[in-house]
Short mmCIF file of C-alpha atoms and ligand atoms in Angstrom, two decimals:
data_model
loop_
_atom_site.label_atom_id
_atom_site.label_comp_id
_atom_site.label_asym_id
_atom_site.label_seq_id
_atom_site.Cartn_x
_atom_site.Cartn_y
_atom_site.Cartn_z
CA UNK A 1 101.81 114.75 145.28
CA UNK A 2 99.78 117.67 143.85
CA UNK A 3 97.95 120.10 146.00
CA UNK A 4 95.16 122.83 144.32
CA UNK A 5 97.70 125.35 145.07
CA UNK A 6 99.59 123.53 142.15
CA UNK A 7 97.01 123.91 139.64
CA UNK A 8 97.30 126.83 137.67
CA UNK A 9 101.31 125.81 136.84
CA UNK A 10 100.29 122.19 136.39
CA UNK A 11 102.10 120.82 133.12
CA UNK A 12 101.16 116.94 132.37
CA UNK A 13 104.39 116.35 130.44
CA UNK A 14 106.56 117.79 133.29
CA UNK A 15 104.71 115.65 135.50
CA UNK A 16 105.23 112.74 133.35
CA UNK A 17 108.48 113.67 132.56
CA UNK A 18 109.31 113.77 136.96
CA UNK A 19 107.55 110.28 137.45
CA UNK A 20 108.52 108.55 134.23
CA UNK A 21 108.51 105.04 135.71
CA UNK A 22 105.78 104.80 138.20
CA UNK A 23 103.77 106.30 140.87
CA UNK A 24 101.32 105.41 142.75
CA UNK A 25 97.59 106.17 142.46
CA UNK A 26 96.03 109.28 143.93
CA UNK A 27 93.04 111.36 144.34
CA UNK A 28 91.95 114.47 144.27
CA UNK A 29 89.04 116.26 145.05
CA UNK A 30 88.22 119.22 142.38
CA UNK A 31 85.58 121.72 141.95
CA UNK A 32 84.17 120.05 138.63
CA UNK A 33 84.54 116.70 140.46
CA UNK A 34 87.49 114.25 141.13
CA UNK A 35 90.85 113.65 139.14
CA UNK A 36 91.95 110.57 139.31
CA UNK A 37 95.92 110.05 138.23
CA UNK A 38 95.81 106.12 137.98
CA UNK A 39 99.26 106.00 136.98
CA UNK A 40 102.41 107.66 134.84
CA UNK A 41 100.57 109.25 132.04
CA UNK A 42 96.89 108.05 133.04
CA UNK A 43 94.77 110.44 134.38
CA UNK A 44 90.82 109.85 134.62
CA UNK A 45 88.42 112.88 134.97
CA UNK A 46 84.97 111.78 136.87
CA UNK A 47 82.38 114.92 136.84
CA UNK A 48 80.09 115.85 139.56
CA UNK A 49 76.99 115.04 137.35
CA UNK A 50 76.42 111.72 136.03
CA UNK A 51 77.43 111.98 132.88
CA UNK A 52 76.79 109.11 129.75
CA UNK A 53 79.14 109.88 127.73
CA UNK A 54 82.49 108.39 127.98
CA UNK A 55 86.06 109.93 126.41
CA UNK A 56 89.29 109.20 126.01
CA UNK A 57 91.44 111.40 124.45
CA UNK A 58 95.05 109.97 123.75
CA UNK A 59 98.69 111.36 122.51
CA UNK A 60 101.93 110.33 122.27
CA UNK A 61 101.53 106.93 121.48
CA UNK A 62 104.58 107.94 119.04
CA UNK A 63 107.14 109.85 121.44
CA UNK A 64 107.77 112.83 119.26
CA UNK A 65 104.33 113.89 118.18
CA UNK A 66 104.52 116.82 120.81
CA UNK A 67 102.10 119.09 119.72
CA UNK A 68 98.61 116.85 120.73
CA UNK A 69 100.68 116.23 124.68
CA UNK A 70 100.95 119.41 124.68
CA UNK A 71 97.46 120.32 124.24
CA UNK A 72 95.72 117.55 126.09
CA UNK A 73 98.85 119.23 128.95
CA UNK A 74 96.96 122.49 128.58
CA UNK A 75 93.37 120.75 128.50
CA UNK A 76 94.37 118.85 131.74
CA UNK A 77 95.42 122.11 133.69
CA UNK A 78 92.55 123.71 132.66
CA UNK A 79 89.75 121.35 134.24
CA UNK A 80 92.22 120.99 137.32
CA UNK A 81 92.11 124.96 137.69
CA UNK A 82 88.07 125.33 136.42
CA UNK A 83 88.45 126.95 133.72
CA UNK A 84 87.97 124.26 131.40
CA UNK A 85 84.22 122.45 132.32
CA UNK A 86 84.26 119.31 132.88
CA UNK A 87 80.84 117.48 132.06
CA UNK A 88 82.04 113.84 130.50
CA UNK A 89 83.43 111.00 131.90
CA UNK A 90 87.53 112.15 130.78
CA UNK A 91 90.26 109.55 130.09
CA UNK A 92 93.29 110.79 129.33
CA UNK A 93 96.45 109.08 128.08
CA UNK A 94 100.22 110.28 127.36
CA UNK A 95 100.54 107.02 125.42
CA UNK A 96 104.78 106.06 125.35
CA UNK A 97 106.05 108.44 127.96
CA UNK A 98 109.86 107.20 128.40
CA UNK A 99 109.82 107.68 124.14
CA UNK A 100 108.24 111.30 125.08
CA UNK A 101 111.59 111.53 127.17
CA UNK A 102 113.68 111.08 124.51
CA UNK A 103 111.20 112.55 121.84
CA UNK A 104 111.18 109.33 119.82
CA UNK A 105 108.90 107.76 118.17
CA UNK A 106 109.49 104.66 120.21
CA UNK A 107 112.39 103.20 122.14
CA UNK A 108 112.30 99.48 120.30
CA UNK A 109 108.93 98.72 119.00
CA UNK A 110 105.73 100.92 117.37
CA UNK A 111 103.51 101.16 120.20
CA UNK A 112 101.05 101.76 117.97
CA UNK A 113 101.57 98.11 116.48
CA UNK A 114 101.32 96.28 119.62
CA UNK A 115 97.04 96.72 120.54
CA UNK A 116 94.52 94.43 120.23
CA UNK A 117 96.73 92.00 122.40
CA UNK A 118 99.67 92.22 119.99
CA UNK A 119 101.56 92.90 122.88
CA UNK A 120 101.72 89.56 124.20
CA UNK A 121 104.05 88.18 121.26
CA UNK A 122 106.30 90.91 122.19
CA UNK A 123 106.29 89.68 125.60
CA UNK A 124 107.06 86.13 125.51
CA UNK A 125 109.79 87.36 123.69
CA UNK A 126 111.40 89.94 125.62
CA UNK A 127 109.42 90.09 129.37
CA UNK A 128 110.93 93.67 130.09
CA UNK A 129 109.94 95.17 126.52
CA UNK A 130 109.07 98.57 127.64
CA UNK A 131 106.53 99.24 124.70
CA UNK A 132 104.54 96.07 125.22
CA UNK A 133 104.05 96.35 129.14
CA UNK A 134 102.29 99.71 127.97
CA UNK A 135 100.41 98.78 125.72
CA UNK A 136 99.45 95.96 128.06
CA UNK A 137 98.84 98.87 131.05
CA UNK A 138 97.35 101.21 128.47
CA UNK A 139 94.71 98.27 127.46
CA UNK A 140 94.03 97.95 131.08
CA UNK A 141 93.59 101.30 131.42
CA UNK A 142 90.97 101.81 128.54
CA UNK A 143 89.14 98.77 129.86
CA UNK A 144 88.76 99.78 133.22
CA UNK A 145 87.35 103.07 132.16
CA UNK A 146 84.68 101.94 129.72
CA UNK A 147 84.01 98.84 131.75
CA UNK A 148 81.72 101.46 133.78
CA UNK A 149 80.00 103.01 130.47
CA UNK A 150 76.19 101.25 130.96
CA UNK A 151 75.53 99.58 127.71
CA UNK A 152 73.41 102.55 125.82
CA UNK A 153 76.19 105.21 127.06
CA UNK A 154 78.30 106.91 124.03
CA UNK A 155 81.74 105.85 124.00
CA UNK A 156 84.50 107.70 121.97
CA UNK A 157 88.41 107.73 121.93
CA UNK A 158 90.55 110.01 119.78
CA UNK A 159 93.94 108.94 119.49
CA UNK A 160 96.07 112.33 118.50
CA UNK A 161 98.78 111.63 116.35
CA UNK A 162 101.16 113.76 114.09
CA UNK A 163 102.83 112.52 110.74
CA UNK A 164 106.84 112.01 109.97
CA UNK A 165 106.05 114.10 106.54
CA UNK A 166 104.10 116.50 105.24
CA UNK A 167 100.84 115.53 103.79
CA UNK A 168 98.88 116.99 100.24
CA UNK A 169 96.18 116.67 102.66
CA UNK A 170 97.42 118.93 106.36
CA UNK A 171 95.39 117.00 108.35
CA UNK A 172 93.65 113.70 108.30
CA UNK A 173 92.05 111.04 109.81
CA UNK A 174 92.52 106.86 110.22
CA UNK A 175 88.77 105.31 110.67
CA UNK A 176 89.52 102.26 112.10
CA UNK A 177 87.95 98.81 110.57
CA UNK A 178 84.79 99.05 111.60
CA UNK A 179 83.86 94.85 111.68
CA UNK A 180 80.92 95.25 108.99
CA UNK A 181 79.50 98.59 111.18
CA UNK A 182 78.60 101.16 109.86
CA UNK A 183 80.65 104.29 108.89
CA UNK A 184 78.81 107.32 111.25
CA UNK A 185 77.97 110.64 108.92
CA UNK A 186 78.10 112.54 112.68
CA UNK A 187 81.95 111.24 113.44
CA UNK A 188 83.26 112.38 109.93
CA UNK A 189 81.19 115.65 110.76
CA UNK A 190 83.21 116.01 113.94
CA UNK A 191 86.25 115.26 112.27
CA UNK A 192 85.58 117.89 109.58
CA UNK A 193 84.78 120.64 112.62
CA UNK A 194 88.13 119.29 114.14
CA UNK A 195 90.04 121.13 110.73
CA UNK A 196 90.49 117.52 109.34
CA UNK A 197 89.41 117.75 105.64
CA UNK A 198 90.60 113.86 104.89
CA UNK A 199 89.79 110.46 105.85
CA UNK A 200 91.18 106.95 105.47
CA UNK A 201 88.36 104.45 105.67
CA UNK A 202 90.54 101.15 106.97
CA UNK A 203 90.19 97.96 105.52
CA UNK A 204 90.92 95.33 108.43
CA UNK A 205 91.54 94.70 111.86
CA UNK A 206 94.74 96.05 112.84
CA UNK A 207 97.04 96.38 116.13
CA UNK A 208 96.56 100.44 116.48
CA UNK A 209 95.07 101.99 119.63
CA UNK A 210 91.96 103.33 118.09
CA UNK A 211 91.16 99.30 116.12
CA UNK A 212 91.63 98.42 119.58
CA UNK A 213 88.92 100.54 121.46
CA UNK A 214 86.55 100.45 117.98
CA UNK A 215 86.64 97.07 118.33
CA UNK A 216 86.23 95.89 121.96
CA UNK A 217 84.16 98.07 123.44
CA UNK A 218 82.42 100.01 120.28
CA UNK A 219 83.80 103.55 120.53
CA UNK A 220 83.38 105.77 118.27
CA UNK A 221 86.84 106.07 117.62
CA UNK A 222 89.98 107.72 114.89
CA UNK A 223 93.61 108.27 114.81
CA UNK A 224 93.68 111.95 114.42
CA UNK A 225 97.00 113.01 112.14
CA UNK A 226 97.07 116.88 112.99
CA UNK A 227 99.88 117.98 111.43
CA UNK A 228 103.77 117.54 110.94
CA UNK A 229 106.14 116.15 113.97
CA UNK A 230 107.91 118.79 115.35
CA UNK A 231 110.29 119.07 118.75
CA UNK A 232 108.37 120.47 122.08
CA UNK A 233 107.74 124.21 122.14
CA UNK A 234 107.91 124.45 117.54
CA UNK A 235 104.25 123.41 117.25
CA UNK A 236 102.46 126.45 115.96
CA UNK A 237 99.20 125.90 117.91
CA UNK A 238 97.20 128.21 115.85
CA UNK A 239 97.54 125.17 113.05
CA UNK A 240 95.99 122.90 115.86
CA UNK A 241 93.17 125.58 117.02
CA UNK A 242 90.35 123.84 115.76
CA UNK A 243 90.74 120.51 116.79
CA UNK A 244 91.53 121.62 119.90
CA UNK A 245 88.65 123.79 120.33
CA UNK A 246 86.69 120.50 119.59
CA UNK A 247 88.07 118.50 121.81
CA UNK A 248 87.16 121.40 124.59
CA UNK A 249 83.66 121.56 123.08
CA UNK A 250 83.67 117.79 123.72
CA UNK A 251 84.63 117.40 127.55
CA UNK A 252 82.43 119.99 128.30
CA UNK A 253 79.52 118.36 126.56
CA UNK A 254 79.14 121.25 124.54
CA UNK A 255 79.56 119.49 121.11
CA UNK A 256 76.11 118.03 119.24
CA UNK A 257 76.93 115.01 117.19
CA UNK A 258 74.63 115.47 114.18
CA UNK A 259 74.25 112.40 111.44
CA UNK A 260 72.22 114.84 109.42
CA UNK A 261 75.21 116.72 108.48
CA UNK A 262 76.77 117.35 105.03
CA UNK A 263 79.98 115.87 104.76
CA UNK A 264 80.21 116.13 100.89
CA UNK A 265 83.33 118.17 100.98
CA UNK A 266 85.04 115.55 103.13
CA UNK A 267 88.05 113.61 101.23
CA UNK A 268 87.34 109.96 101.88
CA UNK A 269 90.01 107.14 100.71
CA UNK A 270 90.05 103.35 101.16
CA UNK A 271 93.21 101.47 101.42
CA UNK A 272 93.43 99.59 98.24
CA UNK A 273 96.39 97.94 99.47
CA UNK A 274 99.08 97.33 102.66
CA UNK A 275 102.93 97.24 101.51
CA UNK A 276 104.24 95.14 103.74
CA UNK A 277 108.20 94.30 104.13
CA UNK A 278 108.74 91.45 103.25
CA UNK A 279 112.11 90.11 103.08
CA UNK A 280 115.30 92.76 104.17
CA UNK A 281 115.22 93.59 100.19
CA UNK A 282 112.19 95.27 100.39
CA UNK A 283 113.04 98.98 99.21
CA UNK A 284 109.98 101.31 98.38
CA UNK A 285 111.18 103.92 96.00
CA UNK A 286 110.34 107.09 97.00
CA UNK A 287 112.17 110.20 98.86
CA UNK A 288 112.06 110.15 102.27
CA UNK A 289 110.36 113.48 102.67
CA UNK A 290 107.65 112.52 100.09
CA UNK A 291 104.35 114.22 101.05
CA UNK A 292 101.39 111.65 102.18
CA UNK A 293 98.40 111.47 99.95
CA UNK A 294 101.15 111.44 96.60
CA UNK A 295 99.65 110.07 93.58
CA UNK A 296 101.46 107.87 91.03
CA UNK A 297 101.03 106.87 87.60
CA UNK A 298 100.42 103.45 86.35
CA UNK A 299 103.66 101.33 85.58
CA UNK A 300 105.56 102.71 88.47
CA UNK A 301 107.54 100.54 90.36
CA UNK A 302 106.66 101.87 93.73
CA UNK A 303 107.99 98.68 95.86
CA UNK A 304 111.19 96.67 94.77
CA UNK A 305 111.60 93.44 96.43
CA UNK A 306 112.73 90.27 94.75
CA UNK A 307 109.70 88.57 95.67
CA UNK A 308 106.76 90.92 96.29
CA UNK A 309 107.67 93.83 93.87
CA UNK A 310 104.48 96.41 93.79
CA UNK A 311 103.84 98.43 89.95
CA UNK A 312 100.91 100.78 90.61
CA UNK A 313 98.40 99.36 89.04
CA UNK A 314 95.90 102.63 88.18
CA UNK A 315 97.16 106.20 87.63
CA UNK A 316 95.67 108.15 90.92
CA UNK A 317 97.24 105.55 93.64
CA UNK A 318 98.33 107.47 96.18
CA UNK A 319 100.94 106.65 99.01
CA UNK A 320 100.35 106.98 102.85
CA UNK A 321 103.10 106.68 105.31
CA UNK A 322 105.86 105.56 103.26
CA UNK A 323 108.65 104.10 105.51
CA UNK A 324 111.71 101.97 104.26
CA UNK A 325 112.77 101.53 108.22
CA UNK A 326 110.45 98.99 109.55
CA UNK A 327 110.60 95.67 110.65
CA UNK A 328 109.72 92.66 108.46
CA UNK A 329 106.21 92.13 108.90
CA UNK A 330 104.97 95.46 109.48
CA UNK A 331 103.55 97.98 106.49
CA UNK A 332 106.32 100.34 104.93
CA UNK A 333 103.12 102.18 103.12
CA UNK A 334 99.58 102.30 102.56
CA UNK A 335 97.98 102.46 98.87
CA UNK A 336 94.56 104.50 98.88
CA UNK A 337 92.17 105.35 96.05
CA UNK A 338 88.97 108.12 96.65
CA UNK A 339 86.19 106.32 97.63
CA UNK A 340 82.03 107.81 98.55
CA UNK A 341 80.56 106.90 101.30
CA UNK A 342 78.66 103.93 100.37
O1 LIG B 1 103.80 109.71 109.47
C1 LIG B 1 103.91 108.49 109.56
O2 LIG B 1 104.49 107.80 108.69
C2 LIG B 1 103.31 107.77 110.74
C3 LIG B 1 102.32 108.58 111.50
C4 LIG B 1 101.62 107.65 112.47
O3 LIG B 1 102.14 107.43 113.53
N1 LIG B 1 100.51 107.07 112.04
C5 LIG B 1 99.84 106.06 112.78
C6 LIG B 1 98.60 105.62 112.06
C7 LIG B 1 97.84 104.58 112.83
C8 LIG B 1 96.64 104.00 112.09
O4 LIG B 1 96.84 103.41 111.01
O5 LIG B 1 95.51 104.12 112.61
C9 LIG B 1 100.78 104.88 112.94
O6 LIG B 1 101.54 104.58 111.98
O7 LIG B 1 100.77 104.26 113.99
ZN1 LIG B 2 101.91 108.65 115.43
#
């Protein structure tokens, strides 16, 4: 149990990391308001003043993206010690903690892969899979919180991710299928403020975290890539200043959405195209340290499978989280092409 004379050495991950299993829910009274640690890895923030605007802020959904736990860490102790104001209603999520433990991206399934109810395949399957009774708790978890958001509130969630491989483009930004919404000028703002320079328009409903909160309860939602994966402590957090500095701007209500906002210099993509695996033969041909956002020239045969081979089709195509080790069914790349805003 934490007391306020724990505050100022409070560190999330080594509290996650003591109680990786379970604990039970407590309370605490804080200046700013009340903290409420619902369970391992789930912590809500309520302010003293009412407050419409509703955020979650996520990380380590992938086990060894270190550098966004350890900032939301640093966030968390903040608003428990004051110095960090506190004016939002504040979710916050340490998505896969055991796969934090062992700084992997998972322990036997993407998380990331099992939202929007995926999870239940996964269970009638295996009834102890680890990664699907999170994503099942971390559901609940997101629904509980913006179950209380009246319906004219603002809802966001940032899910803070960082990539296996370098990237032509440092940092960048999944939009999540938006179900025939509209794209908002004042969220690729934001993301532009947060250092993120690229965006990935999605195509389609999908099993990520931020589809899932996009889609069921309308938040303004993104996974955030931030940089490069990297072991706890190697992060260089000046690389991660501004988006971190945003997300502080955020939970103290300090940051002013603006639609009017130029966001010319933005990259925007659109997936032209999901590679999916689709038979053990499937084999994309690239290195494995190929950098995201790498363009190919037409005639290239970028996936080799007997069945499903892929040629790029246009020179430009460029690649987006290659991966040769995934499961068939799932993606082993994106395709993306520059797109305006429409
Ligand atoms: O670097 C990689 O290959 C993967 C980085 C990562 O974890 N990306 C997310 C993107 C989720 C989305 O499409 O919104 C993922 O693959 O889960
Ligand atoms: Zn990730």
């Amino acid at each position: 149990m934490l007391t306020t004379r724990d505050f100022n050495t409070f560190n999330f991950i080594d509290f996650v990391r003591q109680n990786p299993e379970k604990h039970d829910r407590f309370e605490l009274e804080i200046e700013q308001g009340k903290a409420i640690f619902h369970d391992v890895g789930i912590v809500e923030f309520v302010p003293n003043q009412v407050s419409d605007q509703f955020v979650c802020l996520s990380c380590g959904v992938h086990g060894n993206e270190t550098a966004p736990m350890e900032i939301i860490s640093d966030i968390v102790r903040d608003i428990l010690v004051g110095s960090q104001a506190l004016k939002v209603n504040l979710l916050i999520l340490l998505g896969n903690p055991k796969a934090m433990l062992q700084q992997e991206r998972f322990l036997e399934f993407n998380l990331n892969r099992m939202f929007n109810h995926h999870w239940k395949s996964y269970l009638e399957a295996d009834a102890n899979c680890y990664e699907a009774l999170r994503a099942k708790r971390l559901e609940e978890a997101v629904k509980d919180f913006f179950d209380k958001s009246p319906a004219d509130s603002r809802r966001y969630h940032y899910d803070l991710h960082t990539a296996i491989r370098a990237s032509k483009h440092q940092r960048f930004a999944i939009y999540p299928y938006l179900d025939g919404r509209e794209h908002k000028v004042e969220q690729l703002a934001f993301m532009q403020d947060c250092g993120v320079n690229t965006v990935l328009l999605y195509h389609k409903a999908s099993s990520t975290f931020s589809y899932h909160t996009s889609h069921h309860f309308k938040a303004d939602a993104f996974t955030v890539e931030l940089g490069k994966v990297k072991p706890f402590g190697q992060n260089n957090r000046e690389d991660f200043k501004q988006a971190e500095s945003c997300m502080r701007q955020l939970v103290a209500s300090n940051y002013h959405f603006n639609n009017d906002r130029d966001v010319d210099d933005l990259n925007l993509f659109a997936v032209k195209k999901e590679l999916l695996r689709v038979s053990d033969d499937s084999h994309l041909n690239v290195d494995d340290d190929l950098a995201n956002f790498t363009e190919f020239e037409q005639g290239f045969e970028l996936l080799s499978d007997p069945e499903e081979p892929y040629t790029v089709e246009s020179d430009g195509e460029a690649i987006v989280f290659p991966n040769n080790k995934v499961p068939i069914g799932q993606r082993m790349a994106l395709l993306v092409e520059p797109v305006s805003l429409g």
